[in-house]
XYZ file of C-alpha atoms in Angstrom:
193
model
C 78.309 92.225 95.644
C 80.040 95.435 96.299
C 83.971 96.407 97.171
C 85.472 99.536 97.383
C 82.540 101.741 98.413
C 81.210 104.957 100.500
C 79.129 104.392 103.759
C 78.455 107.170 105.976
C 74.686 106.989 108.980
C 72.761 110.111 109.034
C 69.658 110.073 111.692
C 68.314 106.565 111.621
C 69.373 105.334 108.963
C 73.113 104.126 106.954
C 73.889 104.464 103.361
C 75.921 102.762 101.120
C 76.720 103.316 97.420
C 79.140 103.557 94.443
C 81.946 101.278 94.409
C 82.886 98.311 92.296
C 81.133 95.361 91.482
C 82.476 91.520 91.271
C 82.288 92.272 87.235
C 84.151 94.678 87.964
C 82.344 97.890 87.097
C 82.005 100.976 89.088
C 78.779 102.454 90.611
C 77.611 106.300 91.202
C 74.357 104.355 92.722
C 73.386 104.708 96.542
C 71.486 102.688 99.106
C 69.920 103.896 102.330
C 69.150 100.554 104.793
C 66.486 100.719 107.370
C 67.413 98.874 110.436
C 63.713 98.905 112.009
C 62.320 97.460 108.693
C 65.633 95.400 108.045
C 64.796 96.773 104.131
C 66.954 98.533 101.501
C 65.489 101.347 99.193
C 67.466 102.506 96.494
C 67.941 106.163 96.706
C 69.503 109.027 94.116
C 72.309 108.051 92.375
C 74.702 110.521 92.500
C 75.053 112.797 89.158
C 78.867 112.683 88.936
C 80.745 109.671 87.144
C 81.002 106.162 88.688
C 83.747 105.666 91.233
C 85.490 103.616 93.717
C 87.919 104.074 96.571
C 85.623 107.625 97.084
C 85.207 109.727 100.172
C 82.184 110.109 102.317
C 81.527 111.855 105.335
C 78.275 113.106 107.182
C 77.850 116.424 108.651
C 74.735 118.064 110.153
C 72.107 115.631 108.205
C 74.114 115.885 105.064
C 76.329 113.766 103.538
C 79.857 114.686 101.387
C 80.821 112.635 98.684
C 83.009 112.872 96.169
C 86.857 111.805 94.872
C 87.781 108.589 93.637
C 88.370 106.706 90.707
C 85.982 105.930 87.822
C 87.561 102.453 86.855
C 88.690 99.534 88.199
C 92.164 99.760 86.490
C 92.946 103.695 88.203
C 95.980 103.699 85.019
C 92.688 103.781 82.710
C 90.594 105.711 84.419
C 89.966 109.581 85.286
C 91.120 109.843 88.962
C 88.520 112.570 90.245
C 87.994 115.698 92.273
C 84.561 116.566 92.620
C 82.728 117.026 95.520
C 79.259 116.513 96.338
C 76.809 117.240 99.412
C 73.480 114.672 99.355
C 70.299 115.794 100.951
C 68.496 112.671 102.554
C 65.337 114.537 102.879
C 64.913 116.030 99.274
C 66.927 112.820 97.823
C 69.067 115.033 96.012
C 72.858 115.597 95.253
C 74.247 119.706 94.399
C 78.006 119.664 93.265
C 80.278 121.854 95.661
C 83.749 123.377 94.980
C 85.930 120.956 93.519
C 88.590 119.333 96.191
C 92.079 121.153 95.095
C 94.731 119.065 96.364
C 95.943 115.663 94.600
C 98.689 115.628 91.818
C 98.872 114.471 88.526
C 102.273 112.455 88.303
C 101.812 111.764 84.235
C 101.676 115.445 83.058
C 103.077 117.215 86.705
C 100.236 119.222 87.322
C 98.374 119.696 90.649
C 94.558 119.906 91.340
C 94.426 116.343 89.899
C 91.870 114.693 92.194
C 92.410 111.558 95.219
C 91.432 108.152 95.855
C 91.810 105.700 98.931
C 91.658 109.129 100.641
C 89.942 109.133 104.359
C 87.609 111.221 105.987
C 86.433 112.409 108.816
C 84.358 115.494 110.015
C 84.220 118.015 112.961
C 81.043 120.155 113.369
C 80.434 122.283 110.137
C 83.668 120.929 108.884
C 84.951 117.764 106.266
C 88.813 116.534 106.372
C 90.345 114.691 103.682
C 93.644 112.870 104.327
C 96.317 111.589 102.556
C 95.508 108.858 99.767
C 96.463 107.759 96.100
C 97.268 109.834 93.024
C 98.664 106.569 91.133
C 100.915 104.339 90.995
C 103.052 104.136 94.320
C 102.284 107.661 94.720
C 100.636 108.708 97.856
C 99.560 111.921 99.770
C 100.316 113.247 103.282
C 98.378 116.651 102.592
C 95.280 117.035 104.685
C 92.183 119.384 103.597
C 89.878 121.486 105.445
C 85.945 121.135 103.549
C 83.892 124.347 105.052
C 79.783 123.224 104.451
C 79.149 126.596 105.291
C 81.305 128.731 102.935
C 82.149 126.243 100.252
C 85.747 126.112 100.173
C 88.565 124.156 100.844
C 91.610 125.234 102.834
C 94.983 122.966 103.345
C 95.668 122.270 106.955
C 99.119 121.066 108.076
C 100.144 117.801 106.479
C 99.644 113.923 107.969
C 103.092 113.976 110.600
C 103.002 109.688 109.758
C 104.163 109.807 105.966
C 102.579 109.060 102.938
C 99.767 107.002 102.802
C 96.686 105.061 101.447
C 93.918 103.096 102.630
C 93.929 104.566 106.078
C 91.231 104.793 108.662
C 89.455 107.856 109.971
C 86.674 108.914 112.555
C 85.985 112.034 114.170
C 85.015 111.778 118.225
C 84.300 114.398 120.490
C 85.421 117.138 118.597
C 88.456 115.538 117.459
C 89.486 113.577 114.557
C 91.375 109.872 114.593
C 93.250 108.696 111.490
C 96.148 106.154 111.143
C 96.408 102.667 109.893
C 96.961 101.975 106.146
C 99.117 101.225 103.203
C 102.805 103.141 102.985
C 104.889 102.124 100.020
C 103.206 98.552 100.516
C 104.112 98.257 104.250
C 100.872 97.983 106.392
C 101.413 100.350 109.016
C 99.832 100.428 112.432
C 99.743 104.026 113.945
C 97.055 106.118 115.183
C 96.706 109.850 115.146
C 94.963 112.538 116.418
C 93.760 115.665 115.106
């Protein structure tokens, strides 16, 4: 049994991985699942630490993963900020630039790392929104991934307040966020990018 996990679809197929478990351990594994042979095969598990409450996204037959949390207590754990692109056809995973936003509220330093982050992506491009640097202390800043170059650029911030657990999709060009957790209200907006 699995909570807290990544899925993204690239071609035929949809993929599932990391996550935590009902012992409550985390997971860097990942699962593609085969809807013509109704099968699982285990695939690469990514090279990075375990995690849950990452971000996933899939772009141009490639998939983005990274961010997170590496426990299931985040107050004990490393909350993280790498970033990762997965090849499906050479089953591999290459670390990209490190996602720079986040904050760490212990020591006040930035460049601390996200989880319960969403994501969504638009043509060569990745977004990461909003999200949770610890302990009732949420993000509005939203990030620009380029596959191409390999670098991150901050984009105007979410207009809906600070936020975790949200919902996002790109369609047509266009990306769709909202929903979510703010301050422990359960909010039910919608927004376009």
């Amino acid at each position: 049994k699995r909570t807290r996990a990544i899925g993204f679809a690239i071609d035929d197929y949809g993929y599932l991985g990391m996550g935590e478990d009902t012992a409550e351990m985390t997971h860097n594994d990942l699962w593609r699942y085969d809807p013509l042979l109704d099968s699982w095969s285990q695939m690469m598990s990514l090279h990075g630490s375990t995690r849950r409450n990452a971000s996933a996204v899939a772009i141009n037959g490639k998939a983005y993963v990274g961010l997170g949390c590496d426990s299931s207590v985040s107050w004990m754990g490393v909350i993280l900020d790498d970033w990762w692109e997965y090849d499906p056809l050479l089953n591999s995973w290459t670390p990209k630039a490190a996602y720079p936003g986040g904050y760490n509220i212990y020591n006040q330093t930035g460049f601390e790392g996200v989880y319960f982050a969403t994501a969504f992506g638009i043509e060569d491009k990745a977004y990461i929104a909003c999200g949770k640097m610890g302990a009732d202390f949420y993000g509005t800043d939203l990030w620009e991934y380029d596959t191409n170059l390999d670098i991150w650029t901050r984009k105007a911030d979410f207009p809906g307040g600070d936020r975790y657990q949200m919902t996002g999709f790109a369609l047509e060009g266009k990306g769709y966020i909202g929903l979510g957790i703010d301050h422990d209200l359960f909010r039910k907006d919608w927004w376009q990018y």
